Tab-separated table of C-alpha atoms in Angstrom:
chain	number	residue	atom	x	y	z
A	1	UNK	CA	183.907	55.339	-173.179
A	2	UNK	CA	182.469	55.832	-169.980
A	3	UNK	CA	185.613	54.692	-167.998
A	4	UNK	CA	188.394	57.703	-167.726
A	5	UNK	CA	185.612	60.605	-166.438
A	6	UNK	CA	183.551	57.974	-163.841
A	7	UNK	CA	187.793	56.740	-162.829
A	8	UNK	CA	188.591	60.719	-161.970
A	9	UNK	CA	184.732	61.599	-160.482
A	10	UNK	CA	185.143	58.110	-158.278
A	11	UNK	CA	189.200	59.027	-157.421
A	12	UNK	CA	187.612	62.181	-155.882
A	13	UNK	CA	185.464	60.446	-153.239
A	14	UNK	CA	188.070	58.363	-152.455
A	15	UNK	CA	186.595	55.258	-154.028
A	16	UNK	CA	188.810	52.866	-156.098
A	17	UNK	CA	187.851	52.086	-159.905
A	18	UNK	CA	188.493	48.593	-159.419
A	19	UNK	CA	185.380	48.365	-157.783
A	20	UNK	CA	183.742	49.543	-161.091
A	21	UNK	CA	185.404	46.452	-163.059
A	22	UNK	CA	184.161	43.812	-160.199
A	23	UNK	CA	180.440	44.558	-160.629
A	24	UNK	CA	181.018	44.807	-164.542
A	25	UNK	CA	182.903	41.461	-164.600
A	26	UNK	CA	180.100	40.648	-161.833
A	27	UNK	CA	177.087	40.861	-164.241
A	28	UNK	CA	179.161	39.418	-166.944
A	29	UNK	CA	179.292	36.364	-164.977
A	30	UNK	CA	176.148	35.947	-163.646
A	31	UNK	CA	174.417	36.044	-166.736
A	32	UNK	CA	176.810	33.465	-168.690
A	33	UNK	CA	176.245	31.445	-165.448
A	34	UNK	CA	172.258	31.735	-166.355
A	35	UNK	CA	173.536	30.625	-170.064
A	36	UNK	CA	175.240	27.694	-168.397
A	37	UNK	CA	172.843	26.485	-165.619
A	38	UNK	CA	169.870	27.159	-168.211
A	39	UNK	CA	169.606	23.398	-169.558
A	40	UNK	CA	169.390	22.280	-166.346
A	41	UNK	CA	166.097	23.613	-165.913
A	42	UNK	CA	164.924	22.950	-169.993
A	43	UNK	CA	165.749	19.584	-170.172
A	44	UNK	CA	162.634	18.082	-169.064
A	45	UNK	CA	160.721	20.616	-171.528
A	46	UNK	CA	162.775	19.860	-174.785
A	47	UNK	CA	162.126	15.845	-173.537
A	48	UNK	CA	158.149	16.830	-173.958
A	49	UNK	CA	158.332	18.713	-177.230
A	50	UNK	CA	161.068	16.319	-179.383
A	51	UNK	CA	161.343	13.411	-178.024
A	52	UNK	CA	164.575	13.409	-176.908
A	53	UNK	CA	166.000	10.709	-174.345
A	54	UNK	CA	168.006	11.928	-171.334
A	55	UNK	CA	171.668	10.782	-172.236
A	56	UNK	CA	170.888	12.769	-175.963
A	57	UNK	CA	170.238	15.516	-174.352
A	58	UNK	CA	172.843	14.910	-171.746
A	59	UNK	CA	175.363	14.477	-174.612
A	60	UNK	CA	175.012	18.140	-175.725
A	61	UNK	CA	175.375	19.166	-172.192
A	62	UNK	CA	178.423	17.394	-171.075
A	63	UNK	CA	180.037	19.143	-174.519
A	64	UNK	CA	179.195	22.407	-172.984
A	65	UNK	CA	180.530	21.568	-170.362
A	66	UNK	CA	183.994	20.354	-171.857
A	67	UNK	CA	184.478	22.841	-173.945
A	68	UNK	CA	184.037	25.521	-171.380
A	69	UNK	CA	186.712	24.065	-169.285
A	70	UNK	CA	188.946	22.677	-171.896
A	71	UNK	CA	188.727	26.876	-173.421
A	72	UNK	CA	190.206	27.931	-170.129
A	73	UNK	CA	193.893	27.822	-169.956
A	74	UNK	CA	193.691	29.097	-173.642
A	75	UNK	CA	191.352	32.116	-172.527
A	76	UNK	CA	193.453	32.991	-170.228
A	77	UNK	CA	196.546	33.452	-172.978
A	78	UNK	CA	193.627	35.223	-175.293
A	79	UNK	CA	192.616	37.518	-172.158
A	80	UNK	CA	196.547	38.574	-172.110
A	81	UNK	CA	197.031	38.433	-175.275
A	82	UNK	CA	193.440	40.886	-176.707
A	83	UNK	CA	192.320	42.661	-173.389
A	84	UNK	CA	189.002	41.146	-170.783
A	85	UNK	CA	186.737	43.519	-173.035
A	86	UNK	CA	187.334	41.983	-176.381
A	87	UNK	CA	187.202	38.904	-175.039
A	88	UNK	CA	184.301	38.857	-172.818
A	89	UNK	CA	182.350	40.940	-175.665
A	90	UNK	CA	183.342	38.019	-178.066
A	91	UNK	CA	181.949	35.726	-175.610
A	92	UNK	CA	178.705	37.118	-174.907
A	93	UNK	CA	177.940	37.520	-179.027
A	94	UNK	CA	178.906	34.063	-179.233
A	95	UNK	CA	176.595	33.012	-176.535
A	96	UNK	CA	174.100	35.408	-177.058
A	97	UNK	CA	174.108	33.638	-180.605
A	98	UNK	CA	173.508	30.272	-180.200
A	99	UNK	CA	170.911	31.236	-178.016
A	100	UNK	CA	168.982	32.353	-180.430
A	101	UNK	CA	169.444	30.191	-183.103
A	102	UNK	CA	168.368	27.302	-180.773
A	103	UNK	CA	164.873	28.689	-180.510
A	104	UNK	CA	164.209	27.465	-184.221
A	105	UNK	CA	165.886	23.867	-183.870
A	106	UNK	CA	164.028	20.808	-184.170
A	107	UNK	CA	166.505	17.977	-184.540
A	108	UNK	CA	169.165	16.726	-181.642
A	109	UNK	CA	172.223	17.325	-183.716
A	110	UNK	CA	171.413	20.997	-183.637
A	111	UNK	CA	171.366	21.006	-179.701
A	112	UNK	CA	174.329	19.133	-180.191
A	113	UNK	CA	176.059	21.882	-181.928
A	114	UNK	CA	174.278	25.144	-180.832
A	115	UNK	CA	174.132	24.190	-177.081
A	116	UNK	CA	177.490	21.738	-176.595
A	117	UNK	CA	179.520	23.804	-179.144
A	118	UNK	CA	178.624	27.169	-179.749
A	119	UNK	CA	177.534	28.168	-176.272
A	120	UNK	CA	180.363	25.800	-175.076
A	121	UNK	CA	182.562	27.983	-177.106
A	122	UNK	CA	181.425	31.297	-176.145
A	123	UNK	CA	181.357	30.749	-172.164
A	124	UNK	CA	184.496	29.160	-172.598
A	125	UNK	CA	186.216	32.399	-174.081
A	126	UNK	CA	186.539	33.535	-170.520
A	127	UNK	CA	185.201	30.803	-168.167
A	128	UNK	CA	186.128	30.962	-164.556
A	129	UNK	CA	189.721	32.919	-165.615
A	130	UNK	CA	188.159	36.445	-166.162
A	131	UNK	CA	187.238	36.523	-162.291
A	132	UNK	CA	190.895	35.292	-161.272
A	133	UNK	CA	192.363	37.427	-164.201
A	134	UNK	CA	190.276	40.463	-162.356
A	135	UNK	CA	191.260	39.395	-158.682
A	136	UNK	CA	194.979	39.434	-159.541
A	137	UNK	CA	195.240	42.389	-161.583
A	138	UNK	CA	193.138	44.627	-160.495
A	139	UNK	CA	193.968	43.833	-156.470
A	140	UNK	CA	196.372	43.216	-153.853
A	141	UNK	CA	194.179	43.409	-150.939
A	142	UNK	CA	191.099	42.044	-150.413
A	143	UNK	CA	192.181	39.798	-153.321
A	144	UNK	CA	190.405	36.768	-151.648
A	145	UNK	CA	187.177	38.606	-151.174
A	146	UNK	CA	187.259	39.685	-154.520
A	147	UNK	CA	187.798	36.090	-156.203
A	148	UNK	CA	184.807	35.155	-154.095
A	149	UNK	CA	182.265	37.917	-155.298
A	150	UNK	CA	183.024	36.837	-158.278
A	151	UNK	CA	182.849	33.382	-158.237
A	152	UNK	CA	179.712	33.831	-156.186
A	153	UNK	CA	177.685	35.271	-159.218
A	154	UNK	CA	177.417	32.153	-160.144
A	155	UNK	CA	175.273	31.264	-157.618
A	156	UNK	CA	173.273	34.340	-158.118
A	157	UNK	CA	172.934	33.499	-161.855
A	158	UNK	CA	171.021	30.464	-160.659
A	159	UNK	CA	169.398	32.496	-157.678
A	160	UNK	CA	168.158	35.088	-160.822
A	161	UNK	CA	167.879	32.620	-163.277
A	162	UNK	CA	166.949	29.196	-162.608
A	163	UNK	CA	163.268	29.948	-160.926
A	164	UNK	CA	162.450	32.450	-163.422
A	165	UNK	CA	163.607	30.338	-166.331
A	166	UNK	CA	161.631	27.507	-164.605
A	167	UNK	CA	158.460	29.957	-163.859
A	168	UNK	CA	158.092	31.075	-167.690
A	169	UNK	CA	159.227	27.682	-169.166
A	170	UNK	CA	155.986	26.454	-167.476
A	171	UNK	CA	153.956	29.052	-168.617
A	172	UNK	CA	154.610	30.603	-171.883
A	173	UNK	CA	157.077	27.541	-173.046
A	174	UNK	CA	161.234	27.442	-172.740
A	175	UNK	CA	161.372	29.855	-176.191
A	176	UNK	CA	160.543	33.017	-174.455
A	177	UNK	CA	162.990	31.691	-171.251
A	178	UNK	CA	165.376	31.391	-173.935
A	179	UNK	CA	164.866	35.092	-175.113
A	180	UNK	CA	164.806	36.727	-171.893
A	181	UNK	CA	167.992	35.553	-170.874
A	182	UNK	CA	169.277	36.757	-174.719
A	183	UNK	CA	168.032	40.565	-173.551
A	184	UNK	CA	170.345	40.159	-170.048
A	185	UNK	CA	173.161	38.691	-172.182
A	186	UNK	CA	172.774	41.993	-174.585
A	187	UNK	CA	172.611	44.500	-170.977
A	188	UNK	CA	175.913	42.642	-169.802
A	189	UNK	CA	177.781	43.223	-173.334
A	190	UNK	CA	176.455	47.229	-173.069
A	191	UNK	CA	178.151	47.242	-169.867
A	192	UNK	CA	181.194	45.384	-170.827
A	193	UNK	CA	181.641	47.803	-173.595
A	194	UNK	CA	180.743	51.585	-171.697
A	195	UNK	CA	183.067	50.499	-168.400
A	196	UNK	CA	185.675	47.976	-168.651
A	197	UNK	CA	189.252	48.725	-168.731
A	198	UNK	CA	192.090	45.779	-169.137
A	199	UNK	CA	194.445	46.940	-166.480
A	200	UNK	CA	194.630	49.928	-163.755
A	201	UNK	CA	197.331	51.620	-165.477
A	202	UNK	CA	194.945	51.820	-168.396
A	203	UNK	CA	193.543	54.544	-166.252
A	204	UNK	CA	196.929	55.812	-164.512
A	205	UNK	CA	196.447	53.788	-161.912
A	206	UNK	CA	197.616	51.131	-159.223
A	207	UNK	CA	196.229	48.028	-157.978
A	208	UNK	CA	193.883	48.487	-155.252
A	209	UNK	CA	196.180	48.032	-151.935
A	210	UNK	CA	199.230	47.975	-154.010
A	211	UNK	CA	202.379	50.061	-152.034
A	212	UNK	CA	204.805	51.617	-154.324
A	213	UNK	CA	205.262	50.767	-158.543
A	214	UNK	CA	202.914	48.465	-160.044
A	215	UNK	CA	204.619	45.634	-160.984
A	216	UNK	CA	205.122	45.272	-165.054
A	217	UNK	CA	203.108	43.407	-167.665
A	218	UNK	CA	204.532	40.324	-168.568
A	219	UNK	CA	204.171	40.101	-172.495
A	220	UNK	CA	201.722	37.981	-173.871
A	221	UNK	CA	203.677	36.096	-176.572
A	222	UNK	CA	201.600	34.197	-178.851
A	223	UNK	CA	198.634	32.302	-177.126
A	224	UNK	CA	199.329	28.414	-177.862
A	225	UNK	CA	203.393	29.196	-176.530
A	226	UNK	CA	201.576	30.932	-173.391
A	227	UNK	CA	198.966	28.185	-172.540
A	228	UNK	CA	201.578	25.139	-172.992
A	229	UNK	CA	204.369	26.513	-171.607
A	230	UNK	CA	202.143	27.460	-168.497
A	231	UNK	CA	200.988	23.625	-168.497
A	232	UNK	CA	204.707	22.940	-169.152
A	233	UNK	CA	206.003	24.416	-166.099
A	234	UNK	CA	203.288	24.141	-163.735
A	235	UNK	CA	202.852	20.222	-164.679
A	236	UNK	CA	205.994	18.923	-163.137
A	237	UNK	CA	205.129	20.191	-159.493
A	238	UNK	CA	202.597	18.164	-157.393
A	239	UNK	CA	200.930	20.704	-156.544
A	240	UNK	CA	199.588	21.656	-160.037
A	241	UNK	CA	197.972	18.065	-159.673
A	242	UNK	CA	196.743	18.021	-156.434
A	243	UNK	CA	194.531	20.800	-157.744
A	244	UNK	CA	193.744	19.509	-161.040
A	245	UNK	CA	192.891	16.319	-159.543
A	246	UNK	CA	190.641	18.067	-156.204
A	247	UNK	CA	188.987	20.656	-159.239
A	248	UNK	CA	188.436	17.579	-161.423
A	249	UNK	CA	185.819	16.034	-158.392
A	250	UNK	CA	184.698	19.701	-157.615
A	251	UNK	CA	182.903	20.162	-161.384
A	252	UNK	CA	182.062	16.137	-161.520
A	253	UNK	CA	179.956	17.352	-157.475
A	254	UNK	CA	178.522	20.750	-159.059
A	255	UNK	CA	177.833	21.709	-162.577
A	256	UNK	CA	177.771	18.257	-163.772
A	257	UNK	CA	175.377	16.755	-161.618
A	258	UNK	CA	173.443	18.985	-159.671
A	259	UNK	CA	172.903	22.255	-161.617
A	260	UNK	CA	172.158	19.651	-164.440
A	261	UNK	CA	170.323	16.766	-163.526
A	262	UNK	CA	168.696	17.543	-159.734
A	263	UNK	CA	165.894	18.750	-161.007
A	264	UNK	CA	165.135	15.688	-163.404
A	265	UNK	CA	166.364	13.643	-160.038
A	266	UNK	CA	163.477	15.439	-158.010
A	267	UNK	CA	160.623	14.860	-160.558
A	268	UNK	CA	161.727	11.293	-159.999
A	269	UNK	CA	160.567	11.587	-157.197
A	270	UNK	CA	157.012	13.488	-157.662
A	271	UNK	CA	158.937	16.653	-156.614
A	272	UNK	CA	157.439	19.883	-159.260
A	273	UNK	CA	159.643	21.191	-161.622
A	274	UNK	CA	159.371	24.548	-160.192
A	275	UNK	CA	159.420	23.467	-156.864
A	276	UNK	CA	163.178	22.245	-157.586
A	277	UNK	CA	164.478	24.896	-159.813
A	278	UNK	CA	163.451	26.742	-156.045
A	279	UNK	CA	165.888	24.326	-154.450
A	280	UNK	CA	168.350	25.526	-156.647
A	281	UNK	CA	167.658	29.019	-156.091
A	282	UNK	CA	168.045	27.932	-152.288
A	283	UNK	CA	171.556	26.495	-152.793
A	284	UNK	CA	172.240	30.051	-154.954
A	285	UNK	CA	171.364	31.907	-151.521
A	286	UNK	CA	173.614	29.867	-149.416
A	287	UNK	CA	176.402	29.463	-151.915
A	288	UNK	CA	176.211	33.667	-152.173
A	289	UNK	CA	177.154	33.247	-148.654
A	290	UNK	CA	179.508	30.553	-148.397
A	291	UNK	CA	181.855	31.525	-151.549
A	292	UNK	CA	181.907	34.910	-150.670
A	293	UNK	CA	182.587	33.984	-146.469
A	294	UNK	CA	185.256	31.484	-148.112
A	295	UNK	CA	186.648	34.369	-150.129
A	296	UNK	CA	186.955	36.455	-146.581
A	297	UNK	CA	188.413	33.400	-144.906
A	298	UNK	CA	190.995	32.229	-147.888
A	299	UNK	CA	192.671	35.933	-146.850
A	300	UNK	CA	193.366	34.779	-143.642
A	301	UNK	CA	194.088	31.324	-142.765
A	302	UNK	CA	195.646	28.155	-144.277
A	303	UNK	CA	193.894	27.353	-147.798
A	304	UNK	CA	194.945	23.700	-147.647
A	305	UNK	CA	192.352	22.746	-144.651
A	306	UNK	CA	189.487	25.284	-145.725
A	307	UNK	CA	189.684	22.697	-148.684
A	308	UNK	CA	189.651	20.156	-146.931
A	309	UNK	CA	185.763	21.087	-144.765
A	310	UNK	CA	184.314	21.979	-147.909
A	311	UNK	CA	185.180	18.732	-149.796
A	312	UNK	CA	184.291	16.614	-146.758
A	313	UNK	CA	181.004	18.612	-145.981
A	314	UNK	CA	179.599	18.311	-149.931
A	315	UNK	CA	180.498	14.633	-150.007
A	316	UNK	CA	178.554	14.011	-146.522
A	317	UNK	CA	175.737	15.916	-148.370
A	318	UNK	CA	175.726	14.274	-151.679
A	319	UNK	CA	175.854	10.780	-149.832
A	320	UNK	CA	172.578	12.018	-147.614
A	321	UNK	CA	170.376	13.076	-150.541
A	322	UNK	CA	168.877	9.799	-151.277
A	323	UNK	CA	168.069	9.508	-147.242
A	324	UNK	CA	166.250	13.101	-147.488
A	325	UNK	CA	163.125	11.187	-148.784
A	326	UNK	CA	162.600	14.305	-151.267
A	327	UNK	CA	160.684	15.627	-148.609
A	328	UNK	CA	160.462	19.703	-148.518
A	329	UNK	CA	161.949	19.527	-144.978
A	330	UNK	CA	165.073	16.903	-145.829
A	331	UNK	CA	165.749	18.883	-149.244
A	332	UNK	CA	166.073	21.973	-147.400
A	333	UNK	CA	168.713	20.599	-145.273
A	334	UNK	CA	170.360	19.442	-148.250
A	335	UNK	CA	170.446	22.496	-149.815
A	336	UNK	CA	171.455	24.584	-147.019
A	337	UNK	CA	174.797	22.330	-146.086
A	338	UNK	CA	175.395	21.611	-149.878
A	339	UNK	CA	174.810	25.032	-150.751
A	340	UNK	CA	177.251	26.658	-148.608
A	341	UNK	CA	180.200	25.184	-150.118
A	342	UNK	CA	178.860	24.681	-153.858
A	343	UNK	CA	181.732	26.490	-155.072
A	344	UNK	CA	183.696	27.986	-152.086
A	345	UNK	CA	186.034	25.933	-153.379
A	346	UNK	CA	187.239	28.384	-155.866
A	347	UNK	CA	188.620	31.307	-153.790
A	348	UNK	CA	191.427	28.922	-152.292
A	349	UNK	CA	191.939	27.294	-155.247
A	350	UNK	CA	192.644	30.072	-157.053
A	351	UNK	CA	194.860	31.799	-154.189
A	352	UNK	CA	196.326	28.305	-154.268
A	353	UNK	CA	197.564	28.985	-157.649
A	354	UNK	CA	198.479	32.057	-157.155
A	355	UNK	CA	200.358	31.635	-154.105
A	356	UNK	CA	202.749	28.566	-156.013
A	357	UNK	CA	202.958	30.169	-159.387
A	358	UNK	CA	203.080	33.973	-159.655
A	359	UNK	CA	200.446	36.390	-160.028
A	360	UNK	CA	201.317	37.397	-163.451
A	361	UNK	CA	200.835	33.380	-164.250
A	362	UNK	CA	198.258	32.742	-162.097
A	363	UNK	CA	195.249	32.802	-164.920
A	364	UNK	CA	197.388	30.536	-166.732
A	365	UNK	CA	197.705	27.897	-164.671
A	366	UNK	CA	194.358	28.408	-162.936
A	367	UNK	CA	192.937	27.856	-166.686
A	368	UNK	CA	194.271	24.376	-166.595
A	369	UNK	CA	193.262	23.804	-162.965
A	370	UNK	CA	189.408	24.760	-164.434
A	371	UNK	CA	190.183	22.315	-167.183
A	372	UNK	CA	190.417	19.617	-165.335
A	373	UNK	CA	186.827	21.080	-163.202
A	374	UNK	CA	184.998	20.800	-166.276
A	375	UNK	CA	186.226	17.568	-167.466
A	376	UNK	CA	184.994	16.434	-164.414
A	377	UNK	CA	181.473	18.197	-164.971
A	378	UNK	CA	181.258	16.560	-168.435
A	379	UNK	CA	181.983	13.429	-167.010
A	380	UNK	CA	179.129	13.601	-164.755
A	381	UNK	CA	176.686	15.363	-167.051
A	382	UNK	CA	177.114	12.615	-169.695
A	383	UNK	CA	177.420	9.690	-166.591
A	384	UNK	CA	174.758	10.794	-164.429
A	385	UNK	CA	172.432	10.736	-168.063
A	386	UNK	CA	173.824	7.408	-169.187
A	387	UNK	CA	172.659	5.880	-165.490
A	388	UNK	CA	169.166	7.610	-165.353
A	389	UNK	CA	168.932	5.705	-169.101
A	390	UNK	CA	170.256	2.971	-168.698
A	391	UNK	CA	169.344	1.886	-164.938
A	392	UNK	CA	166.338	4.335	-164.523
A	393	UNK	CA	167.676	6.443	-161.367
A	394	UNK	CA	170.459	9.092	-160.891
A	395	UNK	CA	171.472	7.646	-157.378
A	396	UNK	CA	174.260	5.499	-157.883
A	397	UNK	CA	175.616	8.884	-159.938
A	398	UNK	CA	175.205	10.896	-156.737
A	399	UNK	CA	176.781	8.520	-154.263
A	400	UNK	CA	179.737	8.363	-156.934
A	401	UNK	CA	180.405	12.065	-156.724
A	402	UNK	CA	179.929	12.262	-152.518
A	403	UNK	CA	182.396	9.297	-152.235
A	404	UNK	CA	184.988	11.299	-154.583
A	405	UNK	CA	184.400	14.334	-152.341
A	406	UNK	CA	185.466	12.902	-149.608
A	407	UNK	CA	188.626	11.243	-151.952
A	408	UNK	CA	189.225	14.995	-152.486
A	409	UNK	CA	189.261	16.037	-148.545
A	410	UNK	CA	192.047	13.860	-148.002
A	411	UNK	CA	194.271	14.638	-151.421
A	412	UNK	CA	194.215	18.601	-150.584
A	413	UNK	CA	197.077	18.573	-147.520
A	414	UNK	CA	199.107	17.193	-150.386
A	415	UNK	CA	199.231	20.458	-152.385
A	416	UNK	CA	202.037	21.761	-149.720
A	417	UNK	CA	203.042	24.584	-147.720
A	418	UNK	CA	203.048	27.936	-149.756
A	419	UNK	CA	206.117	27.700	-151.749
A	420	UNK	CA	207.879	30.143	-153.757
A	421	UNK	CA	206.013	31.173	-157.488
A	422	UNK	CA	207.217	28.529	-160.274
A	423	UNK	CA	209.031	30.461	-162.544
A	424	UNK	CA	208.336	30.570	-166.758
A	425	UNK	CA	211.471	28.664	-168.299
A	426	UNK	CA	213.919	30.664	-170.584
């Protein structure tokens, strides 16, 4: 283990091994956000080669999607419970797995179950916990800016990912996309295993910013206690579903519809395939920016209202796309303004959560939150498929999610001002 001599050689020059774990956790994320965002750009090609009708396809997706969020109050109790590395190592096998069993199916039910389940599974075993899990154990300050480094690798995953998936897709066929992105899932689990550490007193030391004793470890207990009693506690607040509620309409905006169907939407619309994965990488550069400006802003004003701009600015976008005309000039605008606040949600979300109930909690309840994101996602992967099926055109699926963004804007002041940490019951 690399960990202990690179801790004492960094401590020397000053530099905190914190930093270490965020770009370890960093590339952890960004390639299970290429695992996730991958479909999105292979649907079209597995319509060519089997057959397969959009809400089939869509099916397998939207269980992904599910599982991933449904996983994440649970992760969070396993990432207490068995350490980040075992867990995010178990992940990335499980991933990394299915992955490459899907590059011999041939029949729907085995997307079904290698793509909804198994990768579902796997990128559920952490989900969006292990960067909050990071943020709040690993630092007191810059704790915002760190939740929205993290967060932002998912827009890099699609900034690395998406075009080049896209790019070999069209030329050497979506197999050898597939296995590419199996090598960067097998770098990320190297890495995982050489440099991560579960807590900074694993290496004798504190939180990075943290003034005098690190606060104790609350014990994990066993996981299914943790998780419910988390949901227990945090359920009879409003605030716990103010945020499930807001999270719910962030996934059914992002994952769900965009990073899975806008590229079908454009070729609708005689845009190229690669042309629109592009798009996405566009949004990835502006979301970089946004999520990780949101995570510098979330440290220093009111949460509440920075919630309330980003909802309102992706619903105003969502409800322009169909007036862009799918021209280069009126996508770009689209994905500039959409981009910027793809998922800048999550930094004040999560200090949100943190804020109302505890920082040893925090992943807990955050996993719950992110439960109720991806039911939202699945709902508008499997909707969004059903209406391009059934009524031949995504629109009525877009206008849907900017009219719910802009439901979310005004739900967001409800959350509160910061109250004290909910407390676990005796």
């Amino acid at each position: 283990m690399l960990s202990t001599p690179l801790a004492a050689a960094l401590a020397r020059r000053d530099i905190h091994y914190a930093w270490v774990v965020v770009a370890v956790t960093f590339l952890s994320m960004l390639v299970s956000a290429g695992a996730v965002g991958a479909p999105g750009v292979l649907l079209l090609p597995l319509q060519r080669e089997f057959g397969w009708d959009t809400a089939d396809i869509s099916t397998a997706m939207a269980i992904r999607l599910l599982l991933f969020g449904l996983m994440g109050p649970f992760a969070a109790a396993m990432i207490n419970r068995f350490g980040v590395r075992r867990m995010v190592l178990s992940s990335l096998t499980l991933v990394g797995g299915g992955l490459l069993a899907s590059l011999a199916m041939r029949e729907v039910w085995q997307l079904i179950l290698l793509w909804g389940f198994v990768v579902g599974f796997g990128t559920g075993l952490t989900a969006m916990v292990l960067g909050a899990t990071i943020a709040t154990r690993w630092f007191v300050a810059r704790r915002g800016l760190v939740i929205g480094l993290l967060t932002a690798s998912s827009a890099t995953g699609q900034l690395v990912f998406m075009p080049l998936l896209s790019m070999l897709t069209e030329a050497y066929g979506w197999r050898t996309a597939i296995a590419l992105l199996c090598g960067f899932i097998a770098v990320a689990a190297l890495a995982m295993l050489a440099l991560m550490r579960d807590r900074p007193a694993d290496l004798g030391l504190s939180a990075f910013g943290e003034v005098g004793a690190a606060a104790p470890a609350v014990p994990a207990g066993a996981i299914l206690s943790a998780a419910l009693g988390a949901l227990r506690d945090a359920a009879g607040t409003r605030a716990f579903w103010v945020l499930f509620a807001t999270f719910f309409i962030c996934g059914a905006s992002t994952n769900g519809l965009i990073q899975t169907h806008l590229i079908p939407l454009c070729v609708d619309f005689s845009v190229p395939e690669v042309q629109a994965a592009g798009l996405l990488a566009l949004m990835g550069i502006f979301d970089f920016v946004g999520t990780v400006g949101s995570g510098w802003l979330s440290d220093r004003y009111d949460n509440r209202w920075l919630l309330v701009w980003y909802y309102g600015l992706r619903g105003l976008s969502l409800l322009y796309l169909p007036y862009s005309d799918f021209t280069l000039y009126g996508l770009s605008v689209f994905a500039v303004f959409y981009g910027l606040d793809w998922i800048a949600t999550v930094p004040p979300t999560v200090r949100l959560t943190a804020e109302r109930f505890g920082r040893e909690r925090a992943n807990l309840v955050f996993g719950w939150i992110f439960a109720g994101h991806q039911l939202g996602a699945a709902s508008a992967a499997f909707g969004a498929g059903l209406s391009r099926t059934a009524l031949q055109t995504y629109l009525p699926a877009f206008a849907t999610a900017g009219a719910l963004c802009l439901l979310a804007a005004v739900l967001v002041p409800m959350v509160g001002s910061r109250a004290k940490p909910v407390a676990a019951a005796d």
